[in-house]
Coordinates of C-alpha atoms in Angstrom, one line a residue:
X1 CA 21.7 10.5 -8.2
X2 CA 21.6 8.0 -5.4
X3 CA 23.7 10.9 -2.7
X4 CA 21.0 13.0 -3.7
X5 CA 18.2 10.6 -2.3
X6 CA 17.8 9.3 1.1
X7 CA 17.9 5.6 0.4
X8 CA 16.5 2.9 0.8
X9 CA 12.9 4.3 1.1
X10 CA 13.5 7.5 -1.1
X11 CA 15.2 8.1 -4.6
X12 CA 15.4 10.4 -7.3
X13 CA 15.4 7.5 -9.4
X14 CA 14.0 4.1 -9.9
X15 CA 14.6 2.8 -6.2
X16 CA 16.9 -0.2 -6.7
X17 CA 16.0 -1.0 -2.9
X18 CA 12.6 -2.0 -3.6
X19 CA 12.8 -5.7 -3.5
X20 CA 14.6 -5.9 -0.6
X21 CA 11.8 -3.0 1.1
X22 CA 9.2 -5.3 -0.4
X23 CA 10.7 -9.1 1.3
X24 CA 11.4 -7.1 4.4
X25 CA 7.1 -6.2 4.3
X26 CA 5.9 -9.5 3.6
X27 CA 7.7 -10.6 6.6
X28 CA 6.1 -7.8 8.8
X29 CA 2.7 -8.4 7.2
X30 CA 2.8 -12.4 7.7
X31 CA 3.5 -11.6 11.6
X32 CA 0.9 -8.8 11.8
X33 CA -2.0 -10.7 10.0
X34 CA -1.0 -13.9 12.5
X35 CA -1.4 -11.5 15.7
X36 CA -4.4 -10.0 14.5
X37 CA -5.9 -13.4 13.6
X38 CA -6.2 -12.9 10.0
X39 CA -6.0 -15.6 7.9
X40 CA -2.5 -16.5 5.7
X41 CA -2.8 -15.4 2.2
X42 CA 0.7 -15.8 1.5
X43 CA 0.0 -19.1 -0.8
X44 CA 1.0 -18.0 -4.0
X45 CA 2.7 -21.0 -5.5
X46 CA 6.3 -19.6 -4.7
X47 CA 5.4 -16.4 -6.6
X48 CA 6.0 -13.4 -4.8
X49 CA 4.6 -9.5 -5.7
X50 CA 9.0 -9.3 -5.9
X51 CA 9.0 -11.6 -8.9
X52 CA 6.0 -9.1 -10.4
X53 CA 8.5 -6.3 -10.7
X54 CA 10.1 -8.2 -13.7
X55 CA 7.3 -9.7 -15.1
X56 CA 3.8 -8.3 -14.1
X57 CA 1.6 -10.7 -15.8
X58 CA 3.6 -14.1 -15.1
X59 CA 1.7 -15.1 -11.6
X60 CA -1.4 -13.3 -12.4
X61 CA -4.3 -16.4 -12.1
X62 CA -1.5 -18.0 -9.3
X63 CA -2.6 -14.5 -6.7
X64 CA -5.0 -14.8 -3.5
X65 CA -8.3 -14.0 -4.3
X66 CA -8.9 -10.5 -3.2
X67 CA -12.6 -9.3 -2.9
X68 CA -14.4 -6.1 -1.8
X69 CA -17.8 -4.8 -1.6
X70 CA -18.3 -1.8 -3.4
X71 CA -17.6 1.2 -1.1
X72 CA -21.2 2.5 -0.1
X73 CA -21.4 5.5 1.7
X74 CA -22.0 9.3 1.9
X75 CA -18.3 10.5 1.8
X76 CA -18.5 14.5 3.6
X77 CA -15.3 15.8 5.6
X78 CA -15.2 19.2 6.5
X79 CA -11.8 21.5 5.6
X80 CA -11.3 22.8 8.8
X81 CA -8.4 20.8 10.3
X82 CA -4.8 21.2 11.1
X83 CA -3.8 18.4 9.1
X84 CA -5.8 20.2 6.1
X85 CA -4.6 23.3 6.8
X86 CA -0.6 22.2 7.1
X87 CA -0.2 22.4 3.2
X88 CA -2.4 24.5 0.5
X89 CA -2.4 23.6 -3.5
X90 CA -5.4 23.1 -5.3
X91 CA -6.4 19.2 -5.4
X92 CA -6.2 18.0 -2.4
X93 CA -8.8 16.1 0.1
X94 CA -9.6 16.3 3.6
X95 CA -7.2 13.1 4.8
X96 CA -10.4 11.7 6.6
X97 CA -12.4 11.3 3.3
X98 CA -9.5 9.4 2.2
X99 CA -9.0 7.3 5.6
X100 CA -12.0 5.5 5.2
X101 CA -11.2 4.5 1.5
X102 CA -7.7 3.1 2.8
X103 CA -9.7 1.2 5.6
X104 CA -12.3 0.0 3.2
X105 CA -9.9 -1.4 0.6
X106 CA -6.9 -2.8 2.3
X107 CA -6.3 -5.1 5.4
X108 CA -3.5 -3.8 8.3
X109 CA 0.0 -4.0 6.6
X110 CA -1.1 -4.1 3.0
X111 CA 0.8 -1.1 1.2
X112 CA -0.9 2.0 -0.4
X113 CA 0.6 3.1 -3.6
X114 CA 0.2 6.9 -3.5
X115 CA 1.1 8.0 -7.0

């Protein structure tokens, strides 16, 4: 199954690559959040999201605190862009509606599970 994927970011099966994808973005997103002046929230007791693979409850009051007011606004994107336009099927949304949900919800780096 693996020579019909394209690993390490795609397979046709559970990706056996993922903890190594996942050490390799912490990395990326502990440098980015220090040039962009964020602060560290790396201090997870020497838990990592890695170790959540096996066990997803094990580290689960050990996690950063991660808070977020409600998103509050008048969502209204029109249909008439190339983007929009590049694929047709029947559920999607204008990728500018979604946009500011992504920028709402997440901080530069953090990954979005689209699924």
């Amino acid at each position: 199954i693996l020579a019909l994927s394209d690993p390490p970011y795609y397979t046709a099966c559970p990706n056996p690559f993922l903890p190594e994808i996942l050490e390799r973005w912490q990395a990326e997103r502990a440098q980015l959040r220090a040039d962009l002046g964020l602060p560290d929230d790396s201090a997870d007791n020497g838990k990592s999201p890695i170790s959540n693979l096996q066990s997803p409850t094990s580290n689960l009051h050990s996690q950063p605190v991660y808070h977020r007011e409600p998103f509050a606004s008048d969502v209204s994107e029109g249909k008439n862009n190339p983007i929009y336009n590049a694929h047709s099927y029947h559920t999607k949304v204008p990728h500018k509606a979604v946009m500011r949900y992504i920028l709402h919800y997440t901080d530069p780096g953090d990954i979005v599970f689209d699924g």
